[in-house]
Each structure stands twice: as C-alpha cells, then as structure tokens.
mmCIF file of N, CA and C in Angstrom:
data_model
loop_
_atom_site.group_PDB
_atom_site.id
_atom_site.type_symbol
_atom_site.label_atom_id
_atom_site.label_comp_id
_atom_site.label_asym_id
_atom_site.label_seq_id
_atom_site.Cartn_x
_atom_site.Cartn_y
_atom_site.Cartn_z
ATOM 1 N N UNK A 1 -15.902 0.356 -23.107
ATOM 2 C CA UNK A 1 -14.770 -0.345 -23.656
ATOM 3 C C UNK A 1 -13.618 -0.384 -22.663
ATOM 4 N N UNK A 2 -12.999 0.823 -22.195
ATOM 5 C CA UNK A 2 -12.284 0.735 -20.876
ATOM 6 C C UNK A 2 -12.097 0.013 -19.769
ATOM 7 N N UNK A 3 -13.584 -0.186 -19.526
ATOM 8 C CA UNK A 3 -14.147 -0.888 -18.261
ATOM 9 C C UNK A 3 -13.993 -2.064 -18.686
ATOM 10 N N UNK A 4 -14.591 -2.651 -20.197
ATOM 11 C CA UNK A 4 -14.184 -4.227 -20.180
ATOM 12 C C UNK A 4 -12.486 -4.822 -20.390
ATOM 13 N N UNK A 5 -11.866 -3.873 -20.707
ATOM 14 C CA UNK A 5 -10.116 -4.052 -21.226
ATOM 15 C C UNK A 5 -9.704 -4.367 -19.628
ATOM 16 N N UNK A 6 -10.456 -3.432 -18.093
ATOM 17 C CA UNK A 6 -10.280 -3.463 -16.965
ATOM 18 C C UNK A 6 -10.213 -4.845 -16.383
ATOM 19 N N UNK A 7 -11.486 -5.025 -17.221
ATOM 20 C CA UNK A 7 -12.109 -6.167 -16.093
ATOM 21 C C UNK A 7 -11.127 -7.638 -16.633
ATOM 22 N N UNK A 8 -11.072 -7.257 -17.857
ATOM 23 C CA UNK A 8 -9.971 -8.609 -18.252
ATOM 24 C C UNK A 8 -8.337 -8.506 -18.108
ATOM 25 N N UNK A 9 -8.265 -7.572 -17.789
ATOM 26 C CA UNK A 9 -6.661 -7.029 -17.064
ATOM 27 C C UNK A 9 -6.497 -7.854 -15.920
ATOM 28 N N UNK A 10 -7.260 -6.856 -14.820
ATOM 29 C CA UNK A 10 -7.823 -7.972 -13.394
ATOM 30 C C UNK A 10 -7.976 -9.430 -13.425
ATOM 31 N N UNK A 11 -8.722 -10.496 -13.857
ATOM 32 C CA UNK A 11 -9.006 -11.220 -14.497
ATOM 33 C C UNK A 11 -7.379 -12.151 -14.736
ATOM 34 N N UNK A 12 -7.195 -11.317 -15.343
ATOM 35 C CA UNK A 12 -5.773 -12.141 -16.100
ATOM 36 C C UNK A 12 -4.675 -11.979 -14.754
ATOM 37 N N UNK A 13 -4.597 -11.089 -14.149
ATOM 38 C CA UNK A 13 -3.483 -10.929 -13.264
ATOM 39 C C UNK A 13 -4.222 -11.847 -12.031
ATOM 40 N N UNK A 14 -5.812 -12.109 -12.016
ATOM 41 C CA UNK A 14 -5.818 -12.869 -10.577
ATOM 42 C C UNK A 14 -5.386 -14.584 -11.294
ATOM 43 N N UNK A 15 -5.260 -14.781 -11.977
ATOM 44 C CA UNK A 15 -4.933 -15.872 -13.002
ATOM 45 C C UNK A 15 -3.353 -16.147 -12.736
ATOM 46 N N UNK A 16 -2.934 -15.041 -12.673
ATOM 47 C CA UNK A 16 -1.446 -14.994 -12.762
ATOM 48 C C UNK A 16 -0.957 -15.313 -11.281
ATOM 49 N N UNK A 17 -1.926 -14.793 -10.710
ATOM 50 C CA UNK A 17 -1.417 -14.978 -9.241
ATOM 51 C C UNK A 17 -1.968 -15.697 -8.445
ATOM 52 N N UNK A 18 -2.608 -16.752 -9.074
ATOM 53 C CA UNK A 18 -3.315 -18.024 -8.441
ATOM 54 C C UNK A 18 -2.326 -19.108 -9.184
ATOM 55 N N UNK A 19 -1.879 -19.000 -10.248
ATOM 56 C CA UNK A 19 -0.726 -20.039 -10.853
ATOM 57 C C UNK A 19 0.374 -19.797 -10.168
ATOM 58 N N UNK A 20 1.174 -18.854 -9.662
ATOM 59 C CA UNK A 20 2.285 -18.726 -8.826
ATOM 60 C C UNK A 20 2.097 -18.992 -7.736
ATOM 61 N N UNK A 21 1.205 -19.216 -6.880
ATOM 62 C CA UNK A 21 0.734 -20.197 -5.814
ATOM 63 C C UNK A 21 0.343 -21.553 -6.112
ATOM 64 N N UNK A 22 -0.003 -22.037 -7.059
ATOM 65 C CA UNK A 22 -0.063 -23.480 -7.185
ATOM 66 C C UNK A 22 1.611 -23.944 -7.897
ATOM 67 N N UNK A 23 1.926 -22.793 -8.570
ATOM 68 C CA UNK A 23 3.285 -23.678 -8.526
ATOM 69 C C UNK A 23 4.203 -23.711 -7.151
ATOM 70 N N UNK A 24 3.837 -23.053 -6.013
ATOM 71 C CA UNK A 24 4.757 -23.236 -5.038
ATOM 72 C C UNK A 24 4.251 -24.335 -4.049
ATOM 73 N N UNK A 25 3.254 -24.890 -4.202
ATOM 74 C CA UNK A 25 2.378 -25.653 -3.514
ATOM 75 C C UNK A 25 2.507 -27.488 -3.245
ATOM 76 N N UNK A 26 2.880 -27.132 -2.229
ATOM 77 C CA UNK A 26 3.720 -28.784 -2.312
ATOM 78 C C UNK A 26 3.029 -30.109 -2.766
ATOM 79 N N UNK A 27 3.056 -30.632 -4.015
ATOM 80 C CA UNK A 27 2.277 -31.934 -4.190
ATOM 81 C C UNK A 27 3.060 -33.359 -3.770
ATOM 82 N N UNK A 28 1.870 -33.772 -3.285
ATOM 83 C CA UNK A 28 2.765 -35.181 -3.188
ATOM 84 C C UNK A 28 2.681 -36.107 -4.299
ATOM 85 N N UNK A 29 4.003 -36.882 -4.486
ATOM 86 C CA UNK A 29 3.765 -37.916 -5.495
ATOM 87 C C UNK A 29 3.978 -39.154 -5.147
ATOM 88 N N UNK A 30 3.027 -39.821 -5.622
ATOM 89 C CA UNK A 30 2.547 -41.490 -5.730
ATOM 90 C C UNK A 30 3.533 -42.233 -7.181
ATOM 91 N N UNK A 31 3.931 -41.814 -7.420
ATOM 92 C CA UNK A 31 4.470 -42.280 -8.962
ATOM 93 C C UNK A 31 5.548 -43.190 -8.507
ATOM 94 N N UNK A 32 6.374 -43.379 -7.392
ATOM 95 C CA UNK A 32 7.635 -44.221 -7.242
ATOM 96 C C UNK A 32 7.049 -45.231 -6.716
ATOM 97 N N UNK A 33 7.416 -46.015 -6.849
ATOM 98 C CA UNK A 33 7.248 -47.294 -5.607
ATOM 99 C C UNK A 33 8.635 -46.993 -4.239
ATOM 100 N N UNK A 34 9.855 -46.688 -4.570
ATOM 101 C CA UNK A 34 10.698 -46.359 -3.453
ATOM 102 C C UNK A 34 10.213 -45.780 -2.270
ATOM 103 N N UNK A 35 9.165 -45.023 -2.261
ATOM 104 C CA UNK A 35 8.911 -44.691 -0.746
ATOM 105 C C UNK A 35 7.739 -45.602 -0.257
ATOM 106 N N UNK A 36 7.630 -46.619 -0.889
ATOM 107 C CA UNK A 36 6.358 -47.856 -0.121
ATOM 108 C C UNK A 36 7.109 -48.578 0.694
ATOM 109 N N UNK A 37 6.741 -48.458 1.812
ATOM 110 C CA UNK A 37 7.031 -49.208 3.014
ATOM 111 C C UNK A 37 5.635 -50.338 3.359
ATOM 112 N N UNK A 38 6.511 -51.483 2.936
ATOM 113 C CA UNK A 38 5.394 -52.721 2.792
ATOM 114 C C UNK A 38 5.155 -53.624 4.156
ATOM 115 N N UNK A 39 3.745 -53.848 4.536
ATOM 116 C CA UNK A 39 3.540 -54.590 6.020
ATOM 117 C C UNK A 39 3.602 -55.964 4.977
ATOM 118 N N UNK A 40 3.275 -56.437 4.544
ATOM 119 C CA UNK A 40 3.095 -57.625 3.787
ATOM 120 C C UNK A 40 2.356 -58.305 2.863
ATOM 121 N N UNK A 41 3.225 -59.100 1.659
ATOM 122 C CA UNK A 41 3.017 -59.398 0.587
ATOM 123 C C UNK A 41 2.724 -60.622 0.356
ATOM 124 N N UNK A 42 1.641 -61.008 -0.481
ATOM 125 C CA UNK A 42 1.325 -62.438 -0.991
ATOM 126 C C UNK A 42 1.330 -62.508 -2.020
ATOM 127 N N UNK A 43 2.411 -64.131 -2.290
ATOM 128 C CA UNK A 43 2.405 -64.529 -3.989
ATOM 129 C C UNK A 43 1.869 -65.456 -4.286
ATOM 130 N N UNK A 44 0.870 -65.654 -4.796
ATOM 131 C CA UNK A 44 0.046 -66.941 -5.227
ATOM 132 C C UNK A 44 -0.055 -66.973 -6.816
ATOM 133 N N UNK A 45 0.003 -68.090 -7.759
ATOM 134 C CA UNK A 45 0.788 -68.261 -8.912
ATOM 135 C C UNK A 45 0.668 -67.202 -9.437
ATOM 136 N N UNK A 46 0.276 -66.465 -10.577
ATOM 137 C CA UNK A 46 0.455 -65.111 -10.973
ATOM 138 C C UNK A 46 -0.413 -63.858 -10.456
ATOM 139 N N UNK A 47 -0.609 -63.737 -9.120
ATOM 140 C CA UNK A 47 -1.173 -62.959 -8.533
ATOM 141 C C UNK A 47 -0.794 -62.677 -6.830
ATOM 142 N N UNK A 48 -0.888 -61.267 -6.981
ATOM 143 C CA UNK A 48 0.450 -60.891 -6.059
ATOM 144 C C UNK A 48 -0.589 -59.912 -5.205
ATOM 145 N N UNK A 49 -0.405 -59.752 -3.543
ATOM 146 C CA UNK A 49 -1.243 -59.085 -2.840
ATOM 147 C C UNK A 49 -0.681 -58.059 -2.592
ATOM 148 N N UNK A 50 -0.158 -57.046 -2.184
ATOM 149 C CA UNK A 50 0.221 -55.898 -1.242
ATOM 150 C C UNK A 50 -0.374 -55.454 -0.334
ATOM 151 N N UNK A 51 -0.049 -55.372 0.804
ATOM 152 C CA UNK A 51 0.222 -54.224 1.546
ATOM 153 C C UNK A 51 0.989 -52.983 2.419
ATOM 154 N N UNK A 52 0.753 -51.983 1.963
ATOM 155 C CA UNK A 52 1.616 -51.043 2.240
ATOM 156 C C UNK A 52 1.071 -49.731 2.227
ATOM 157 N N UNK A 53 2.169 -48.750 2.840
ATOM 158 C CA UNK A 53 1.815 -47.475 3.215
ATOM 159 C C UNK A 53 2.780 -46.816 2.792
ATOM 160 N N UNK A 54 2.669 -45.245 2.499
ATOM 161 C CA UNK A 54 3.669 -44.691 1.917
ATOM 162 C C UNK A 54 4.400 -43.885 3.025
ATOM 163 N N UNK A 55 5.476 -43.561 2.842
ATOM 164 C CA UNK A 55 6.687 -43.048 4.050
ATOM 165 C C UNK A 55 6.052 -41.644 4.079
ATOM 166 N N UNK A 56 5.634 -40.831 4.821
ATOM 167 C CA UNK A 56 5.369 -39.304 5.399
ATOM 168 C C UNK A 56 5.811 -39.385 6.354
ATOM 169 N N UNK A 57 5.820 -37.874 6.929
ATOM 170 C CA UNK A 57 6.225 -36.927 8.033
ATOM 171 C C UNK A 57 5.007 -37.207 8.953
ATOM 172 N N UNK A 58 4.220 -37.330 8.590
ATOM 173 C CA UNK A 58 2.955 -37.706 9.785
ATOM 174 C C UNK A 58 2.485 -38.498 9.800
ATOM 175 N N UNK A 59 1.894 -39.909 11.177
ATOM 176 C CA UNK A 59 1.496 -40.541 11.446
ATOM 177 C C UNK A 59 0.432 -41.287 10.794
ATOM 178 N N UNK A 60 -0.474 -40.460 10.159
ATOM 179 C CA UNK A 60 -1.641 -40.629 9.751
ATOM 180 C C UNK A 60 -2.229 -41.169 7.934
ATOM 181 N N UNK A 61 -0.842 -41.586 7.809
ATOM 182 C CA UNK A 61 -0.541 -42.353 6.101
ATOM 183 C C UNK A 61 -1.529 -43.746 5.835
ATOM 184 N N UNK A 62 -2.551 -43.774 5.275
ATOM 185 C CA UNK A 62 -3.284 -44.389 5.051
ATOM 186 C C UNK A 62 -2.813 -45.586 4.680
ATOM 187 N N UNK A 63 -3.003 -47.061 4.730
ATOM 188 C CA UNK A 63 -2.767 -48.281 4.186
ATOM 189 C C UNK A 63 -2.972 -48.080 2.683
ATOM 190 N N UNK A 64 -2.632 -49.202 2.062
ATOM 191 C CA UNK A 64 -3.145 -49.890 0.651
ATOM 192 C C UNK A 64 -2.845 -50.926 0.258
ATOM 193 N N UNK A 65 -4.299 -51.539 0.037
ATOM 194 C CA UNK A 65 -3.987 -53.145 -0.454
ATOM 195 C C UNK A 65 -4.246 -53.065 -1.622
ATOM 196 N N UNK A 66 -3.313 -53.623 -2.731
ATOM 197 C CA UNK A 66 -3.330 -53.334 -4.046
ATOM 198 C C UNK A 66 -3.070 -54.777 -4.536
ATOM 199 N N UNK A 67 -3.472 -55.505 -5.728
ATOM 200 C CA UNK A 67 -3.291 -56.628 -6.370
ATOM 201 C C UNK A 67 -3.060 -56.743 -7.895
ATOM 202 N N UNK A 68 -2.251 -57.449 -8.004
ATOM 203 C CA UNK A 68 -1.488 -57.469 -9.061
ATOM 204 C C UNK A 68 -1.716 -58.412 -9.777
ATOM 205 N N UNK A 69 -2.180 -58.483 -10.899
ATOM 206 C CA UNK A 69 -1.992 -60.119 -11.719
ATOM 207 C C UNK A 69 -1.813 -59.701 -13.128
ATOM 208 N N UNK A 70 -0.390 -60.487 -13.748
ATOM 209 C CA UNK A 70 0.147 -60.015 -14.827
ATOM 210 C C UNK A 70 0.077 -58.729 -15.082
ATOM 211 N N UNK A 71 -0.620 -58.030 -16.237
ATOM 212 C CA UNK A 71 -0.270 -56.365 -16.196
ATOM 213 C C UNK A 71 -1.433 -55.629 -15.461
ATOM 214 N N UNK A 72 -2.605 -56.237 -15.411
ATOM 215 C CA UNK A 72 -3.636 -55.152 -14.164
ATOM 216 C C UNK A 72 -3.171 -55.337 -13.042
ATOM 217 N N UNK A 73 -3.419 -54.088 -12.408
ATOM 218 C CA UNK A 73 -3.258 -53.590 -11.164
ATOM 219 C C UNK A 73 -4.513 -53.061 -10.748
ATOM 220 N N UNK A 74 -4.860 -53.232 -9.438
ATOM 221 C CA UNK A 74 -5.986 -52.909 -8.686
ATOM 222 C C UNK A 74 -5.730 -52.861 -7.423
ATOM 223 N N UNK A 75 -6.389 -51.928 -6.834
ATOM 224 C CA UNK A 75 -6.279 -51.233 -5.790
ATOM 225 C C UNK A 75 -7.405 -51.563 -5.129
ATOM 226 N N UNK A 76 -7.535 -52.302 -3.766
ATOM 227 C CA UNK A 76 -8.521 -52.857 -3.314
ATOM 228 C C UNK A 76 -9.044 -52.043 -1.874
ATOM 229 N N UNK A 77 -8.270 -51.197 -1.301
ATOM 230 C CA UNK A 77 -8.705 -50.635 -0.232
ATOM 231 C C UNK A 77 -7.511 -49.845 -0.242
ATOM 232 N N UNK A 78 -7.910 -48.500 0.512
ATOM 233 C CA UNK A 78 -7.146 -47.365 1.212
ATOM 234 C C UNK A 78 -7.720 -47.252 2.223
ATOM 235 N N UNK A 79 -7.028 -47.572 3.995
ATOM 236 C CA UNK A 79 -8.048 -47.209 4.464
ATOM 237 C C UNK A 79 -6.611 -46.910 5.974
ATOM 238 N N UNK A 80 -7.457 -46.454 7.274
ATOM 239 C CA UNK A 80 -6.212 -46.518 8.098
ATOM 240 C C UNK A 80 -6.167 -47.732 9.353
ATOM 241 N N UNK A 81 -7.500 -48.671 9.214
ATOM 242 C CA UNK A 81 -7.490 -49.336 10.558
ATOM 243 C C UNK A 81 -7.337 -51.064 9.559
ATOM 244 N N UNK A 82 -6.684 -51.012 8.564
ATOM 245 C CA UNK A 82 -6.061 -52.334 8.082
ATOM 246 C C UNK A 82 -5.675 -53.525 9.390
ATOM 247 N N UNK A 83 -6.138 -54.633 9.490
ATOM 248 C CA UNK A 83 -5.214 -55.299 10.302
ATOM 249 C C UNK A 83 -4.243 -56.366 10.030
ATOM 250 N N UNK A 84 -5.118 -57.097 9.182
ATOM 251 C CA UNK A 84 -4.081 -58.315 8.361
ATOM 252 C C UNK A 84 -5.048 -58.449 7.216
ATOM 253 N N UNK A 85 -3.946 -59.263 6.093
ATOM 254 C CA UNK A 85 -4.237 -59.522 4.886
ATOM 255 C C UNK A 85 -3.866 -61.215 4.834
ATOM 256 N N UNK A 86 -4.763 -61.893 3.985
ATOM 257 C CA UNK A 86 -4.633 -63.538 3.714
ATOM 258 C C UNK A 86 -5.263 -63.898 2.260
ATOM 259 N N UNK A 87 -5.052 -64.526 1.828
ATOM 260 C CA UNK A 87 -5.294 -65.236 0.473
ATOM 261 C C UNK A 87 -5.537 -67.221 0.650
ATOM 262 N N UNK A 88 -6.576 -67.119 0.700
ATOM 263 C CA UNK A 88 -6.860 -68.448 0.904
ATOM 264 C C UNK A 88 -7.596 -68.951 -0.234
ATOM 265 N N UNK A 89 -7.387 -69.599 -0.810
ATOM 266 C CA UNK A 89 -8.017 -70.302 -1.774
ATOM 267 C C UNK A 89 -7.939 -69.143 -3.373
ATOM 268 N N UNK A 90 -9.892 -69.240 -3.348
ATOM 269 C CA UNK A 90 -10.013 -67.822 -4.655
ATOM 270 C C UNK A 90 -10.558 -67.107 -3.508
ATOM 271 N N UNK A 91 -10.206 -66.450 -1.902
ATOM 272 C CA UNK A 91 -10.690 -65.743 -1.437
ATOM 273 C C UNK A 91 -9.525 -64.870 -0.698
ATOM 274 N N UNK A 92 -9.809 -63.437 -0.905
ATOM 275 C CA UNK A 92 -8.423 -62.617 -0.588
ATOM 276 C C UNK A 92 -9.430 -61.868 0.811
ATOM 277 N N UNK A 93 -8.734 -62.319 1.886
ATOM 278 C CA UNK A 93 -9.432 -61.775 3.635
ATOM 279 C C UNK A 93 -8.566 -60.912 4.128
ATOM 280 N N UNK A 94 -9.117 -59.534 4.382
ATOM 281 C CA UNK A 94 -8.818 -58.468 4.706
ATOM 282 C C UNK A 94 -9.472 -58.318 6.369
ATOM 283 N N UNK A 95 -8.488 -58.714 7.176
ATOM 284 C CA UNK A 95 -9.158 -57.918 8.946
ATOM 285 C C UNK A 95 -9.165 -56.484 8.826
ATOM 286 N N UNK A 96 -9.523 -55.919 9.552
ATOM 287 C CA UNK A 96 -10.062 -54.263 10.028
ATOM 288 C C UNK A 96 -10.123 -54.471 11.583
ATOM 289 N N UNK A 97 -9.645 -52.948 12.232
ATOM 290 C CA UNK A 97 -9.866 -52.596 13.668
ATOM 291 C C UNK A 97 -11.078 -52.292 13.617
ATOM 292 N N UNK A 98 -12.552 -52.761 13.477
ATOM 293 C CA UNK A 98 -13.600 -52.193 13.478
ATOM 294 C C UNK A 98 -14.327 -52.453 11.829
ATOM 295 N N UNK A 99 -15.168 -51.490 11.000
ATOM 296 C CA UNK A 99 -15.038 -51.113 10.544
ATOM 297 C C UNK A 99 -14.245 -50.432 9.423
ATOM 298 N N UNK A 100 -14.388 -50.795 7.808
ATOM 299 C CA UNK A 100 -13.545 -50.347 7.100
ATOM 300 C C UNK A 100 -14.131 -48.709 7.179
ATOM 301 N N UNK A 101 -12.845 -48.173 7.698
ATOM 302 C CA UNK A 101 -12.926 -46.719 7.379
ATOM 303 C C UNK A 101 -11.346 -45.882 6.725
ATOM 304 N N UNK A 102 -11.374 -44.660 6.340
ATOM 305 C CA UNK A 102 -10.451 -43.837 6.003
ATOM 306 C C UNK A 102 -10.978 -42.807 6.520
ATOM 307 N N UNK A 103 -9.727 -42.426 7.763
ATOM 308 C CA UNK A 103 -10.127 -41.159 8.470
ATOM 309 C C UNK A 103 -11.855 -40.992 8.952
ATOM 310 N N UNK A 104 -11.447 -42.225 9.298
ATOM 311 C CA UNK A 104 -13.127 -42.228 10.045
ATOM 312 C C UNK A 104 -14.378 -42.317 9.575
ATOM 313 N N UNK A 105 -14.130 -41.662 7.861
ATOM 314 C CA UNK A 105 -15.204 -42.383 7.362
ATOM 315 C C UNK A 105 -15.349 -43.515 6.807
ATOM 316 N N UNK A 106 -16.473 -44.221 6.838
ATOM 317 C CA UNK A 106 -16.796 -45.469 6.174
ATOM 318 C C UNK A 106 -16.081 -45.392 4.759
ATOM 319 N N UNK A 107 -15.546 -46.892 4.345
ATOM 320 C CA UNK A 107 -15.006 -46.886 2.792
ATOM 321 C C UNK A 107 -15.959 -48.603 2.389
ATOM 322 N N UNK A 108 -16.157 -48.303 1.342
ATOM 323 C CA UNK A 108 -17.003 -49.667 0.635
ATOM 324 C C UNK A 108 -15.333 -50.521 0.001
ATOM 325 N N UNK A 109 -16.108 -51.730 0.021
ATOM 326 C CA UNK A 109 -15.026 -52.961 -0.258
ATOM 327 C C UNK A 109 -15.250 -53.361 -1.252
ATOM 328 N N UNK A 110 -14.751 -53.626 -2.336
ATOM 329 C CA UNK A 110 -15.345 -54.575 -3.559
ATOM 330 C C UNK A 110 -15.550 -55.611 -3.166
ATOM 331 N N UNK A 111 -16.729 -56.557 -3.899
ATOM 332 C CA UNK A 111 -16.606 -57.902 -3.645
ATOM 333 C C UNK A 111 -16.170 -59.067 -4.131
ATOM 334 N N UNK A 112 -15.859 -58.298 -5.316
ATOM 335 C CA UNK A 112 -14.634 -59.567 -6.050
ATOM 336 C C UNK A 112 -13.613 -58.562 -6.834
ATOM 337 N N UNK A 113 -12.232 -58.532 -6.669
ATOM 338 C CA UNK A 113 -11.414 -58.148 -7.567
ATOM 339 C C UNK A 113 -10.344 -59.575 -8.247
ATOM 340 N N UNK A 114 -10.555 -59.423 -9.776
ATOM 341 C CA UNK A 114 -9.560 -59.637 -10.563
ATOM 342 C C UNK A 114 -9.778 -61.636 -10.222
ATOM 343 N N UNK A 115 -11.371 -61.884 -9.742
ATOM 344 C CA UNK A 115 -11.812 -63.425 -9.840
ATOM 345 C C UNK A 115 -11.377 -63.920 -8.641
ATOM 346 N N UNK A 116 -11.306 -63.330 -7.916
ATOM 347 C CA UNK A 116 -11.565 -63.421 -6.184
ATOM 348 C C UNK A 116 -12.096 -62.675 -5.575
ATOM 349 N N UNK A 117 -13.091 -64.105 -4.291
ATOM 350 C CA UNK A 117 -13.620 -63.251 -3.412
ATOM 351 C C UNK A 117 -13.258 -62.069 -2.528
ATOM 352 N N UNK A 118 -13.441 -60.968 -2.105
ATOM 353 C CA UNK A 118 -13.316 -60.367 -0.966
ATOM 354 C C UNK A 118 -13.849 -60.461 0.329
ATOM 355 N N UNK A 119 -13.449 -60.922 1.068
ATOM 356 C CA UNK A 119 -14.229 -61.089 2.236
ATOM 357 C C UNK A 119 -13.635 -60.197 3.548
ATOM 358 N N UNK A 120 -14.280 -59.363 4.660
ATOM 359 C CA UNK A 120 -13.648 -58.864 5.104
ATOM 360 C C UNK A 120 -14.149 -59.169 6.933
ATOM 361 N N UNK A 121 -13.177 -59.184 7.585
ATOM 362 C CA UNK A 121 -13.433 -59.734 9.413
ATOM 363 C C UNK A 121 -12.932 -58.409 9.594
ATOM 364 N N UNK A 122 -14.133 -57.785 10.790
ATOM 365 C CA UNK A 122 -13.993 -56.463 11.555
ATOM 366 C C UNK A 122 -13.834 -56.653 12.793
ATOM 367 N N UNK A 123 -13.451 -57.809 13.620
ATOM 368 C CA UNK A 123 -13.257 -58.724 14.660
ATOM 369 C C UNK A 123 -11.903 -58.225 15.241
ATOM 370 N N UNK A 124 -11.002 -57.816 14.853
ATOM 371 C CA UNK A 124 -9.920 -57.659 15.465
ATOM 372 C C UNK A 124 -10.023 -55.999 16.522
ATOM 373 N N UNK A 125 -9.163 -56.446 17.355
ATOM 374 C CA UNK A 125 -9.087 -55.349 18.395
ATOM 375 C C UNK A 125 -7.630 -54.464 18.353
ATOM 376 N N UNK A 126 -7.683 -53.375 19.210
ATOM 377 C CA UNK A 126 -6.503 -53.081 19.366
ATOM 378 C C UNK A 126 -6.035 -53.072 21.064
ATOM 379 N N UNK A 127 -5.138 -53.087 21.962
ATOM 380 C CA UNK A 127 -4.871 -52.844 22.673
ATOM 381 C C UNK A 127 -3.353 -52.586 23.030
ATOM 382 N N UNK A 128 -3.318 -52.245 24.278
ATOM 383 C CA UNK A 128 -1.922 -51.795 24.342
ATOM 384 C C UNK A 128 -0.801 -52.803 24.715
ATOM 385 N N UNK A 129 -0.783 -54.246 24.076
ATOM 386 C CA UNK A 129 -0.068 -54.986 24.107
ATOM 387 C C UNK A 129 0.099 -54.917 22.668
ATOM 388 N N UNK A 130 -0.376 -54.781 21.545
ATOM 389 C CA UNK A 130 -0.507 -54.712 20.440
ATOM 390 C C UNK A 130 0.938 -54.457 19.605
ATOM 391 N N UNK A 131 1.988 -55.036 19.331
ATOM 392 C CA UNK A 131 2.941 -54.844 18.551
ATOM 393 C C UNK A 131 3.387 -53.767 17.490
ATOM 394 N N UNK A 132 3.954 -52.938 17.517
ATOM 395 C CA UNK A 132 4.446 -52.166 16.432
ATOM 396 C C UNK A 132 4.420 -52.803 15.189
ATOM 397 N N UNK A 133 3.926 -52.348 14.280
ATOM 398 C CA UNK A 133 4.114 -52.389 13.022
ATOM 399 C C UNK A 133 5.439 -52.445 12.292
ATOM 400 N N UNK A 134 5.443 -53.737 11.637
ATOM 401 C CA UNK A 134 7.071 -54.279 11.195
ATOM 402 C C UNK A 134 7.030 -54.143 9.716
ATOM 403 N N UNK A 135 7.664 -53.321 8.951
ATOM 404 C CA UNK A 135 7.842 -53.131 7.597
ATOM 405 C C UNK A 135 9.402 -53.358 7.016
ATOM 406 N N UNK A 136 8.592 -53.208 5.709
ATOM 407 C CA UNK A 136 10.097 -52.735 5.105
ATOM 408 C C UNK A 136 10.127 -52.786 3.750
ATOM 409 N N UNK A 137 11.107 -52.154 3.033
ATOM 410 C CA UNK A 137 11.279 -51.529 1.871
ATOM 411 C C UNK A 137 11.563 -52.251 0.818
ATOM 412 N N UNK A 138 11.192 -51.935 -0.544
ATOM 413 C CA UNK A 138 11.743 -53.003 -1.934
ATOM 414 C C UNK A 138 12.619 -52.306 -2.557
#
C-alpha cells in the first residue's frame, strides 16, 4: 500500500513538473493576421489568393498560399522555395525553385482547391541577380 501511495506521489509531481515547463515554453501564434507579411495577392470576383509569410527572428519562415472564397478558407501550400503565384482563368499557377518542398522535404499539391485547377511550374531558378523579396503588411 505504501509503495503504491509512492508511486502515485512521484507520478503526480513528475506531472507537476512537466506542466511548469510547458507553461514556460514559448508557443508561437498563428491566430493574428498582423504579423503576415504579404509577397502578393490576387482578387478575382469572389475569390482571393494569398501569399505570405509570417514575421520571425529567423530566416527560415515558410511561405503560404492560402485562398479565400466567401467564408472558406484554404490553405494551398506551406512550403519555402515559393516563386510566384498567378490566377488565370479557373487555373491558380504556383512557380517553385525546384521542387515543392518544406525544409527540404517534398510537400504534395492539391489538384483542385475550392473549383480550380492547380497547376504547378518547377522551372524557375535562383541566382545571384535575383531580387530581394518585396512585401508588405495589411
């Protein structure tokens, strides 16, 4: 009886002291739109493209192309080698440096969101003439 009152003593205090480390534990939050720093947006009659990245301390902040029409929202890629975004017709064209990846690994594309095609060109290059990235805030 001792031994089990022990073992759930222990138990409860490593409990206790795994919650006082997750409450000090820095989360990030996605919930604002204020820290989206947007490369560029398309409005085509009630359907709206995004792209954007969220403001961090380090370099390595993943893209997101997200689409909007009336109240759904969809999220069409997270990835980091984004190059340009277009909306032509019912077809929404996403370039890539290569390969769609996130952090190097491969990411799958949908092929139709929200009654458009996805189509995606891995054709683009990078080099060191290549322009800085021009954003900005809503």
């Amino acid at each position: 009886m001792k031994i089990r009152v022990m073992l759930i003593s222990i138990a409860v205090l490593i409990l206790v002291i795994i919650g006082y480390f997750y409450f000090f534990l820095p989360v990030p939050s996605f919930e604002t739109g204020s820290k989206r720093l947007y490369l560029k947006e398309i409005q085509e009659d009630n359907m709206t493209i995004a792209w954007f990245f969220y403001s961090a301390a380090y370099s390595e902040s993943p893209d997101y192309i997200v689409a909007t029409k009336g109240s759904a929202i969809d999220t069409i890629c997270r990835a980091n080698n984004i190059a340009d975004i277009n909306l032509e017709g019912d077809s929404i064209m996403i370039g890539f440096y290569g390969s769609p990846q996130l952090y190097g690994d491969p990411i799958e594309i949908p092929i139709r969101v929200m009654g458009y095609s996805v189509l995606i060109d891995t054709g683009y290059t990078r080099d060191s003439e290549t322009a800085p990235r021009k954003f900005y805030q809503k």
